[in-house]
Coordinates of C-alpha atoms in Angstrom, one line a residue:
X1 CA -5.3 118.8 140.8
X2 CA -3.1 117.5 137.7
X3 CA -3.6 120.3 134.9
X4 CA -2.3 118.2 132.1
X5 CA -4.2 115.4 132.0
X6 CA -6.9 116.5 128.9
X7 CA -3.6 117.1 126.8
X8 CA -2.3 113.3 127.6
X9 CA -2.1 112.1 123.9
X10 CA -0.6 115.1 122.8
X11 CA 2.1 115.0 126.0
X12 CA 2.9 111.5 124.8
X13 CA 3.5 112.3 121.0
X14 CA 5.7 115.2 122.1
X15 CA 7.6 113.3 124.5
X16 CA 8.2 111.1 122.0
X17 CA 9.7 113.7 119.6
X18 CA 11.6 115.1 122.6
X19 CA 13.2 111.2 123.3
X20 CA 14.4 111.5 119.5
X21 CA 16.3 114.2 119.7
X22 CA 17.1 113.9 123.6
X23 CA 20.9 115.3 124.3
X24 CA 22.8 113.8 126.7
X25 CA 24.3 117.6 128.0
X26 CA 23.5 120.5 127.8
X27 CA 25.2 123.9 128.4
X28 CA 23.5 126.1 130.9
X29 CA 23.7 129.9 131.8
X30 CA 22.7 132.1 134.4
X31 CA 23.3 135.9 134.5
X32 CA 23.9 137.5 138.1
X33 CA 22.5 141.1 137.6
X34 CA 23.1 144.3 139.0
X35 CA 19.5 145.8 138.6
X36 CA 18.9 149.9 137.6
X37 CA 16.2 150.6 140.7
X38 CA 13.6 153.1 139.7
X39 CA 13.2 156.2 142.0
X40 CA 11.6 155.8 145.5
X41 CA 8.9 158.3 145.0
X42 CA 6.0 157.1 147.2
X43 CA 3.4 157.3 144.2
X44 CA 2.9 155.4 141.0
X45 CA 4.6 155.7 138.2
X46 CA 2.5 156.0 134.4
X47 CA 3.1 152.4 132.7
X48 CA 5.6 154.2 129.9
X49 CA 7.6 155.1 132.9
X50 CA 8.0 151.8 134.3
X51 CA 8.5 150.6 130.5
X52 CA 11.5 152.7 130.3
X53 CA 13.0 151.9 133.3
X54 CA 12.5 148.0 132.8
X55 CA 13.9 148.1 129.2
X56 CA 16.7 149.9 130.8
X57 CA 17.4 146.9 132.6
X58 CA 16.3 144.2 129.5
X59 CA 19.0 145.7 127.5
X60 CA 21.4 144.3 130.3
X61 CA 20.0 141.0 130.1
X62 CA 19.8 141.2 126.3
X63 CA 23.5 141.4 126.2
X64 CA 23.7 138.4 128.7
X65 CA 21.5 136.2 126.9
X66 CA 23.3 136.8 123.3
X67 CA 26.7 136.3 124.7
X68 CA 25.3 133.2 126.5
X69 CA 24.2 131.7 123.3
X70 CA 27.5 132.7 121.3
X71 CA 28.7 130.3 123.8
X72 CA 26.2 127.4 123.0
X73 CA 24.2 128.1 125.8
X74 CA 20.8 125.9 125.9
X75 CA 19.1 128.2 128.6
X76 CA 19.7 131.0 130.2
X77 CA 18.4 131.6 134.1
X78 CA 18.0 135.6 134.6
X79 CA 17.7 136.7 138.3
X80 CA 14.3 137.5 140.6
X81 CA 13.3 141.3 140.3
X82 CA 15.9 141.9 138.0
X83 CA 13.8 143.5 135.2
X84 CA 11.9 146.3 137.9
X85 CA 13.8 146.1 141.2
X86 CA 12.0 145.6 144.5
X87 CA 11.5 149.3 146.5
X88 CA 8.0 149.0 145.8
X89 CA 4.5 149.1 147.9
X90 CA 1.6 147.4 146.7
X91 CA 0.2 150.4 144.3
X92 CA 3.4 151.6 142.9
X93 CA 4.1 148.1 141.6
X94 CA 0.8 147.8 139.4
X95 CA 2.3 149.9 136.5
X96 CA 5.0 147.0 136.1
X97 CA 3.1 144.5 135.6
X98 CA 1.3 142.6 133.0
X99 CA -1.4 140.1 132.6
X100 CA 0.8 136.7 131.9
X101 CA -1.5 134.0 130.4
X102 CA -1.4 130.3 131.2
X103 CA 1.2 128.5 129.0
X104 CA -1.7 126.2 127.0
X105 CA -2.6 129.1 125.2
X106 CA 0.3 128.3 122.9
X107 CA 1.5 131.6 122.4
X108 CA 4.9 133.7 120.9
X109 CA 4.8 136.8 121.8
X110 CA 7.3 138.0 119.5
X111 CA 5.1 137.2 116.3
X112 CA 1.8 137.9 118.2
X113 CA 2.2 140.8 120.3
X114 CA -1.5 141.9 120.3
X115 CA -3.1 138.7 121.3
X116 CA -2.5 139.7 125.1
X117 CA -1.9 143.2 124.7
X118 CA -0.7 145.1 126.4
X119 CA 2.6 142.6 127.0
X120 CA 5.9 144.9 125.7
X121 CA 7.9 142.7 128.5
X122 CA 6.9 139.6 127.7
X123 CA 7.4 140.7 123.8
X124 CA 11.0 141.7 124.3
X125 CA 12.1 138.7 126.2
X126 CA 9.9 136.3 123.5
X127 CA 12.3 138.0 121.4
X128 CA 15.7 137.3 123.2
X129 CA 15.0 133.7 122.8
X130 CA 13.4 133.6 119.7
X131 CA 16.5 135.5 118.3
X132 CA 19.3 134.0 120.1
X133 CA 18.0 130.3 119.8
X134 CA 18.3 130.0 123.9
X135 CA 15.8 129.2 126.5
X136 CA 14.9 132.2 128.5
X137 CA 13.7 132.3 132.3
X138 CA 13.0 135.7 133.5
X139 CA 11.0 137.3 136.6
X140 CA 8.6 139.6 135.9
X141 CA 5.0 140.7 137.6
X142 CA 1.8 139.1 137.0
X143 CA -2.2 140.9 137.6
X144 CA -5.2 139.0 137.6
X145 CA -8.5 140.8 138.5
X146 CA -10.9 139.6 140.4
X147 CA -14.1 141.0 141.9
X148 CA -16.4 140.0 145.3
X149 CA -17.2 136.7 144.3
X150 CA -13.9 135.5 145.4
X151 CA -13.6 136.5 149.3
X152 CA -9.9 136.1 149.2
X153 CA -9.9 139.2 146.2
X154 CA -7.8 142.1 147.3
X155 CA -9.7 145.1 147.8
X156 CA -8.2 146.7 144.8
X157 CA -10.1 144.1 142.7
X158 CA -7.0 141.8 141.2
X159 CA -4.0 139.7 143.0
X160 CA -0.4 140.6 142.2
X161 CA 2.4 137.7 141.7
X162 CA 5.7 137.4 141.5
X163 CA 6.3 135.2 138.9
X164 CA 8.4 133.5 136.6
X165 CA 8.3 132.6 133.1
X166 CA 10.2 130.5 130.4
X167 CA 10.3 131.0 126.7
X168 CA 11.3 128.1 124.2
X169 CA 13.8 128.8 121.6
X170 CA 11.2 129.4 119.6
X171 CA 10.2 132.3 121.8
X172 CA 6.7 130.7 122.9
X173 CA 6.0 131.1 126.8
X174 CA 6.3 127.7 128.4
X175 CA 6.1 127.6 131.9
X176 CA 4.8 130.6 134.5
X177 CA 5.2 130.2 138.2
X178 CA 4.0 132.5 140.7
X179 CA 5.5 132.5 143.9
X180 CA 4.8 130.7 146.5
X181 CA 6.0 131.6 150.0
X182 CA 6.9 135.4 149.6
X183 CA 9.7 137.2 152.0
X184 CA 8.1 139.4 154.7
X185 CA 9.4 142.4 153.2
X186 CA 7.0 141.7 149.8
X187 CA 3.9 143.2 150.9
X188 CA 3.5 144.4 147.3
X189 CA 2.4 141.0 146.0
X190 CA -0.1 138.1 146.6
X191 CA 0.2 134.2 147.2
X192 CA -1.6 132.0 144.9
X193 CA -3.9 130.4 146.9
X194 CA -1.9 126.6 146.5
X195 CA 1.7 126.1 145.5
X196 CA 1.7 125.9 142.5
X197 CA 4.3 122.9 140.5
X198 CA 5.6 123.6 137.3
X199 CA 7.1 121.8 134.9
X200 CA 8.4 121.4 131.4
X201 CA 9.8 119.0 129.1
X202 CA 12.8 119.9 126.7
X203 CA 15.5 117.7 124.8
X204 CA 17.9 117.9 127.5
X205 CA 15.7 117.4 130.4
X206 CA 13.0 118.2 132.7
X207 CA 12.4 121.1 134.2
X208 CA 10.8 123.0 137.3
X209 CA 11.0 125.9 138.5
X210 CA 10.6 128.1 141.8
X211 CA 11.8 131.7 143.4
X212 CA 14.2 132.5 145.8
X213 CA 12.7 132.2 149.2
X214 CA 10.7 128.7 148.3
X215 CA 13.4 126.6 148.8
X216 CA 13.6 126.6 152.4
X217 CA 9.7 124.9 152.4
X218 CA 8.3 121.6 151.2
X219 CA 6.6 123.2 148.6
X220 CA 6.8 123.6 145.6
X221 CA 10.6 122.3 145.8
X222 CA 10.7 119.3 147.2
X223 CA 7.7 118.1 145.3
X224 CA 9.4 119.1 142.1
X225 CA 12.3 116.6 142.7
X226 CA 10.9 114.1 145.1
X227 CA 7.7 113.5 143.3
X228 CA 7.5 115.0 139.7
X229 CA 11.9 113.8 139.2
X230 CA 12.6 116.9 137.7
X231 CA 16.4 116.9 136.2
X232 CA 17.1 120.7 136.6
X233 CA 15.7 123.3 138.9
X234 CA 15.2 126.8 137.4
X235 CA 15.9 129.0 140.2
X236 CA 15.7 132.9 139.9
X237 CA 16.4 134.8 143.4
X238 CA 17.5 138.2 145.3
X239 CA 19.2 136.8 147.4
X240 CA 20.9 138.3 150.8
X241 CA 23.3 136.4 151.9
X242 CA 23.9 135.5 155.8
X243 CA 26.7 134.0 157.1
X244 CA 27.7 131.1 158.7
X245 CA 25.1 128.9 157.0
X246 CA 23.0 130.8 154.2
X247 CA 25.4 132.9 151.5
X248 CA 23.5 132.1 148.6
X249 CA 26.5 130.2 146.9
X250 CA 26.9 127.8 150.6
X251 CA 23.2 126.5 150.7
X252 CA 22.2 126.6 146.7
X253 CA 25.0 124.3 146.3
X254 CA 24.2 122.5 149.2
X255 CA 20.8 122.3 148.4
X256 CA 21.7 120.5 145.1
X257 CA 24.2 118.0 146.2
X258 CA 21.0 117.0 149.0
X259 CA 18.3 117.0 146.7
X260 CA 20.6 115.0 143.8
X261 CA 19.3 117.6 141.4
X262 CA 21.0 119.6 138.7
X263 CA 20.3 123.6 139.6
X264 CA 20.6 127.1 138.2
X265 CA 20.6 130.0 140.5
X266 CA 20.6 133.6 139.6
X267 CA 21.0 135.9 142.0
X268 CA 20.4 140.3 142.0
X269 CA 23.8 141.8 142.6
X270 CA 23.9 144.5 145.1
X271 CA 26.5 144.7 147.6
X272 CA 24.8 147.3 149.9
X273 CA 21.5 144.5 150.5
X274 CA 24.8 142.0 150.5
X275 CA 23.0 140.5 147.4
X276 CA 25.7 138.1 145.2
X277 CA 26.1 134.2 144.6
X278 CA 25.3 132.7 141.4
X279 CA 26.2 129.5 140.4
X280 CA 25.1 126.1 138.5
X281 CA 25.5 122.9 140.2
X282 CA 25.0 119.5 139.9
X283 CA 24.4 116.5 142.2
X284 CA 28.1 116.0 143.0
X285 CA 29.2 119.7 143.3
X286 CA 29.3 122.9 141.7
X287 CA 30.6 123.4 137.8
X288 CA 30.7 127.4 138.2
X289 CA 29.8 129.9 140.7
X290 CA 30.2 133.5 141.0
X291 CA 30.5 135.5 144.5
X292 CA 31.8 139.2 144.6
X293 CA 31.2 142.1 147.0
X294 CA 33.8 144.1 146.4
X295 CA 32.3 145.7 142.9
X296 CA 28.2 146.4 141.4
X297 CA 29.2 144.4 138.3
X298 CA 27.1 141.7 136.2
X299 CA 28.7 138.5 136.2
X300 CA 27.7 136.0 133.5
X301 CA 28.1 132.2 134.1
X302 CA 28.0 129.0 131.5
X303 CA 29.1 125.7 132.4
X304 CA 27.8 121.9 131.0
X305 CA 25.7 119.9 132.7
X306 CA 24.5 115.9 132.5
X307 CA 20.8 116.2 130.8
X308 CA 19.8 113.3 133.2
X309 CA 22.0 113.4 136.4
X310 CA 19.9 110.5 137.7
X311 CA 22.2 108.4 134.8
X312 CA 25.5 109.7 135.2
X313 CA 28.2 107.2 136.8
X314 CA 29.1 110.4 138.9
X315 CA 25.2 110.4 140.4
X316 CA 25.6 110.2 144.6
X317 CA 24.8 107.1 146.0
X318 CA 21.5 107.2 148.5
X319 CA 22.1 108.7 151.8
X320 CA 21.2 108.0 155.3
X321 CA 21.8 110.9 157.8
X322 CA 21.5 109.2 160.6
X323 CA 23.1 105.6 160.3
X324 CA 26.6 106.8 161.3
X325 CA 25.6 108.8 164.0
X326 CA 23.3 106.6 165.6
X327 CA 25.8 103.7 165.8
X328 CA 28.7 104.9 167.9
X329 CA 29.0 106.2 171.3
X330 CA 29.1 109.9 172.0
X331 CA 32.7 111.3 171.9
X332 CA 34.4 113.0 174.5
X333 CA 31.9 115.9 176.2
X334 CA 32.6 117.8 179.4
X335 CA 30.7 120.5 181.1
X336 CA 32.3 123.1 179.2
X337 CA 29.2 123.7 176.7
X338 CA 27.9 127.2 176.3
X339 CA 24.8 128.8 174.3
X340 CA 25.4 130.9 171.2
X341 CA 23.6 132.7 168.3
X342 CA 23.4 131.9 164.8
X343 CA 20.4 134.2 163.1
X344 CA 18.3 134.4 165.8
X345 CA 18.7 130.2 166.9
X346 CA 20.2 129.2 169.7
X347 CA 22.9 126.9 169.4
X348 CA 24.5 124.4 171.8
X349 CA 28.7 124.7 171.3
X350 CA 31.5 123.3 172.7
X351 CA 34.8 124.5 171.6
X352 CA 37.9 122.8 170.0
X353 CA 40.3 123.2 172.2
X354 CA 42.6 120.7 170.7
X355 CA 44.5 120.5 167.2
X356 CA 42.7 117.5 166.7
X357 CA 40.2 114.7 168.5
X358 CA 36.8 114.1 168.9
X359 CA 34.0 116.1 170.1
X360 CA 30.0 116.2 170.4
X361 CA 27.3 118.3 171.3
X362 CA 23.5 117.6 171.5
X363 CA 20.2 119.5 171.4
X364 CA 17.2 118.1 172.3
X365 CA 17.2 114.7 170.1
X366 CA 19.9 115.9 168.0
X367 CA 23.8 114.9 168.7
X368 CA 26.7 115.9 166.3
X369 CA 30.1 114.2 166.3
X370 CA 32.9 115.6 164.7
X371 CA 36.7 114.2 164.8
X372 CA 39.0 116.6 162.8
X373 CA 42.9 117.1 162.7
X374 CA 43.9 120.7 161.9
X375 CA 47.1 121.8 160.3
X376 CA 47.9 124.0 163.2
X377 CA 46.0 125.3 166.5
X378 CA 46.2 128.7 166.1
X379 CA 45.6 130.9 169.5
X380 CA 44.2 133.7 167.8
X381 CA 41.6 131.5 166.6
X382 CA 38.2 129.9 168.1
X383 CA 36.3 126.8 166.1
X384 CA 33.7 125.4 167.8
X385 CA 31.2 122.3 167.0
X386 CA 27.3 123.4 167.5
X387 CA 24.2 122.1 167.2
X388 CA 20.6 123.2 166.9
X389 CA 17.4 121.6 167.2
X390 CA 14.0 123.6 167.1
X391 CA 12.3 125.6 165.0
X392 CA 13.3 128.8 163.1
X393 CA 10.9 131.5 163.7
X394 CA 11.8 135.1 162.2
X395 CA 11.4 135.7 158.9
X396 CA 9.3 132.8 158.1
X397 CA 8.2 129.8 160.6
X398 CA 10.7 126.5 159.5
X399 CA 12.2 123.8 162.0
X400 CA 15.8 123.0 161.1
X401 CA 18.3 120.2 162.6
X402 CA 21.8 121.9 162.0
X403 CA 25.1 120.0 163.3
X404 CA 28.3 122.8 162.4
X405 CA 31.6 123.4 162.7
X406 CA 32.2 126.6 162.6
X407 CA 35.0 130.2 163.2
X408 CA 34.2 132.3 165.8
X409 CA 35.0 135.8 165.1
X410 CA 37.5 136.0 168.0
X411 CA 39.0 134.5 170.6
X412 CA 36.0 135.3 172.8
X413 CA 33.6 132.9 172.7
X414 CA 30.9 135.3 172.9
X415 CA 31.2 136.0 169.2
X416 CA 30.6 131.9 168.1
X417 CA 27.9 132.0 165.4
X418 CA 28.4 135.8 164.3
X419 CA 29.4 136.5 161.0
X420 CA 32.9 136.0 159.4
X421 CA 34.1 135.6 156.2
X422 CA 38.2 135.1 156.8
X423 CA 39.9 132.8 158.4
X424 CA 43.6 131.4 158.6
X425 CA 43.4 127.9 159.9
X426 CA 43.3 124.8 157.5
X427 CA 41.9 121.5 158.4
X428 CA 43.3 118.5 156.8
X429 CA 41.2 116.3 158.0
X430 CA 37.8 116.5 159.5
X431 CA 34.4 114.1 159.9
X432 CA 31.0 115.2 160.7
X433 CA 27.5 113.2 161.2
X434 CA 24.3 113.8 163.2
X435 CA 21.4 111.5 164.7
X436 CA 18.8 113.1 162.8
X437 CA 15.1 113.1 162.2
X438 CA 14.7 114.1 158.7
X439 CA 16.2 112.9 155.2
X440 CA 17.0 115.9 153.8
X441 CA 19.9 117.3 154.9
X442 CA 22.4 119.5 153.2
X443 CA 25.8 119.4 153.3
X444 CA 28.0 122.6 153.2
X445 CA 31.7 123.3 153.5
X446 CA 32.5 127.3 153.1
X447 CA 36.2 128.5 153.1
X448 CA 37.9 131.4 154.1
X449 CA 36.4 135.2 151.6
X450 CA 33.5 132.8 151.4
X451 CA 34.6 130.4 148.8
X452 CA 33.1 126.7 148.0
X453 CA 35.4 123.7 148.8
X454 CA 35.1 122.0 145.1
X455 CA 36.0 118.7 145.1
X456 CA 37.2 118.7 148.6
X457 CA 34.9 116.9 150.4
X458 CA 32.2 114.1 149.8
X459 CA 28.8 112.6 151.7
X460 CA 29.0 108.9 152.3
X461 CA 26.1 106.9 152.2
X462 CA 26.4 106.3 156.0
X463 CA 25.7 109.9 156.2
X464 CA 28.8 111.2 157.4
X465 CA 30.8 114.7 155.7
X466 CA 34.2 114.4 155.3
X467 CA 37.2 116.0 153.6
X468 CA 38.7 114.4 151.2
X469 CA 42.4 115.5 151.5
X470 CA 42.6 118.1 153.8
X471 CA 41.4 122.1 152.5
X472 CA 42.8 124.2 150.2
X473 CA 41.9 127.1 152.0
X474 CA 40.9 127.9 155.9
X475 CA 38.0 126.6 156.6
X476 CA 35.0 129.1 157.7
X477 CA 32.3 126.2 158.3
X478 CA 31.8 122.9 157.7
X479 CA 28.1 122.3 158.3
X480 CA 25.4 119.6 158.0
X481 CA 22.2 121.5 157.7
X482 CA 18.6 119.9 158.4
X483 CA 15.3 120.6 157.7
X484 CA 12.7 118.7 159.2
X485 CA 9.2 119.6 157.0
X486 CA 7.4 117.6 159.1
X487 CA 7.5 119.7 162.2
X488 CA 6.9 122.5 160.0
X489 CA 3.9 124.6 161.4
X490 CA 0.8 124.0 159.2
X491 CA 0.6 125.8 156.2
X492 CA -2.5 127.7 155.1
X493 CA -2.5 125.9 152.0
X494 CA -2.5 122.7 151.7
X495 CA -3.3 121.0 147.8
X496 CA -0.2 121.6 145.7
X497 CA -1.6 122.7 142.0
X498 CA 0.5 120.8 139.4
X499 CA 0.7 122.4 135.9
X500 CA 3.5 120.0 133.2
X501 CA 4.0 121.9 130.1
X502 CA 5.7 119.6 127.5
X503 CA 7.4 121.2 124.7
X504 CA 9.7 120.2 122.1

């Protein structure tokens, strides 16, 4: 179902004014927040109480979005739940939340206030970017009543979404996404019944936009690049980070560089949910990033950014995963391969005994091959090459193809695929590929206090990961990370709902 079609004259004359005025960069900002949680009480709130506490947190991001646009920021991301938190059931969210219109209303808040009263949030952020001249993304909650006639209607008589919105410099709303594929833990709020694509047009690009856990399905993100050719992704999140192969910095980046998109994540800062990992990134690797567990500080990021990375003489060639792989024999294997854990998969390892060689492992249909050269074989120190070939079945229901080298936690090799974020050895050279099924596949390569390896490594088009000069730090994983949508389990939606908001 295409929502924009009645407005196709009108989307043509704008995109025209957009193309004559079309900037080759832009400068992009996102804003990693720690968020002020309201009180666990167990009942609901009044609405002036949860006002308070959420301006509490907007004059954070009010300082984050001015400073941004002192800089010459364009747009500014703003992190999921960051304006109310997310210790909430499903009644003692209602008072946060406000009825957010559909975008081809044409609406400012900031000069028209009453039109969808009562709407103090979305005022205040209208304002921000109305003020500061900046595009403004921000997560807040949307209510929409409903009554018997729909049988999917909550028994409280309305659905509750998470959702997103955008405000133009001008401080008119934009875009609104509600979320797709919720977290088990958010109980509080409803899927729309289709995922829902959304985009907008701007003079520095086009834009979509999704939440947090929706990037590890089909939809709405890979439609968004794949299909609609979005430039940037708008992506706010609360992230919790889980080592080896999902910090939020490791696989956003990653996630990027594999889609060939530009992409903005904000993350919630909390160190006690391990919430942290910000960053922008482009096709070819990250231009800022921001990771700290060691204090509950905001952290705000700006970098630059090619308004059409599809154009740019640094864009990544096209990659196929598999033709490396498929081509050469199997390296050295013995009988030495043992089972491990790595969130709740079971991986096939064998170790690295070695300073350097040649190794692979296979699962099922998948085989990884790995030939690395470290600086020194340290005995204190266990790296192993795994793979895993099934699906992923815990907090949501995804199959994943993952070839990854990887630091044990000890010596013992009972400990391969727990978490660690230190490591001493360096690698100065190393070479991983896969035989696999899908064609989206994400390359990451974390170092030692969970650090990207900027620069240090590239894809060819073969589909093989390797370093470029050796690492500048110890290397915590180096990790090729599948997912294979078509095996997916069928989802209980099935007609994406496309909504294209072009604005000047």
């Amino acid at each position: 179902m295409i929502m924009f079609q009645p407005h196709i004259y009108a989307t043509v004359f704008i995109l025209s004014i957009l193309q004559a005025f079309a900037l080759d960069s832009y400068i992009a900002a996102v804003y990693e927040h720690f968020v002020i949680l309201p009180d666990v009480t167990g009942s609901p709130v009044s609405s002036d109480e949860a006002l308070t506490l959420m301006n509490k947190n907007m004059d954070v991001l009010e300082g984050a979005i001015k400073a941004a646009a002192q800089q010459g920021a364009h747009i500014i991301v703003t992190p999921e739940d960051a304006i109310y938190g997310w210790v909430f059931k499903r009644d003692t969210i209602f008072p946060y939340l406000e009825d957010i219109p559909d975008p081809q209303v044409n609406w400012i808040p900031c000069t028209d206030p009453e039109r969808f009263a009562p709407a103090a949030v979305q005022e205040r952020l209208s304002c921000m970017a109305r003020n500061n001249s900046i595009y403004v993304v921000a997560n807040i909650g949307d209510k929409k009543p409903c009554n018997s006639s729909d049988p999917k209607c909550p028994s409280d008589s309305h659905y509750q979404y998470n959702t997103n919105v955008v405000f133009d410099s001008e401080g008119k709303l934009v875009a609104r996404y509600h979320k797709y594929n919720l977290f088990m833990s958010e109980t509080q709020f409803d899927s729309p019944k289709e995922p829902e694509i959304v985009t907008f047009n701007t003079s520095f690009g086009k834009f979509g936009i999704f939440t947090c856990f929706d990037i590890l399905f089909h939809d709405p993100a890979v439609t968004l690049v794949s299909k609609l050719h979005v430039d940037t992704v708008l992506f706010p999140t609360a992230w919790i980070n889980v080592l080896p192969h999902l910090t939020a910095i490791e696989f956003h980046s990653a996630w990027a560089m594999g889609m060939s998109v530009n992409f903005l994540a904000a993350d919630t800062h909390n160190t006690r949910m391990a919430m942290t990992g910000s960053g922008i990134y482009a096709p070819d690797g990250p231009r800022a990033f921001h990771y700290n567990m060691d204090t509950e500080n905001g952290h705000l990021l700006v970098a630059e950014l090619s308004s059409h990375p599809h154009l740019s003489p640094t864009y990544p060639a096209a990659v196929n995963w598999s033709t490396y792989a498929t081509s050469v024999k199997s390296f050295s294997q013995d009988n030495c391969d043992f089972y491990g854990v790595i969130f709740f998969d079971k991986f096939t390892f064998t170790e690295l005994t070695k300073p350097e060689g040649n190794r692979t492992v296979c699962q099922k249909d998948l085989c990884c091959h790995l030939s690395y050269r470290m600086a020194e074989k340290r005995e204190d120190e266990v790296y192993v090459l795994g793979a895993f070939d099934g699906l992923h079945v815990v907090e949501g229901e995804y199959y994943l193809q993952i070839c990854t080298l990887l630091k044990c936690e000890s010596a013992d090799l009972k400990t391969c695929g727990l978490p660690v974020a230190t490591a001493q050895t360096r690698f100065e050279a190393f070479s991983l590929s896969g035989t696999f099924g899908t064609n989206y596949v994400f390359p990451e390569v974390l170092l030692s206090g969970v650090r990207l390896a900027s620069g240090e490594f590239q894809v060819l088009s073969d589909g093989r990961l390797i370093s470029q000069s050796g690492t500048s730090k110890p290397v915590l994983t180096v990790t090729l990370f599948g997912r294979w949508y078509e095996k997916d389990p069928p989802q209980p939606h099935q007609t994406p709902l496309f909504q294209n908001n072009n604005v000047p």
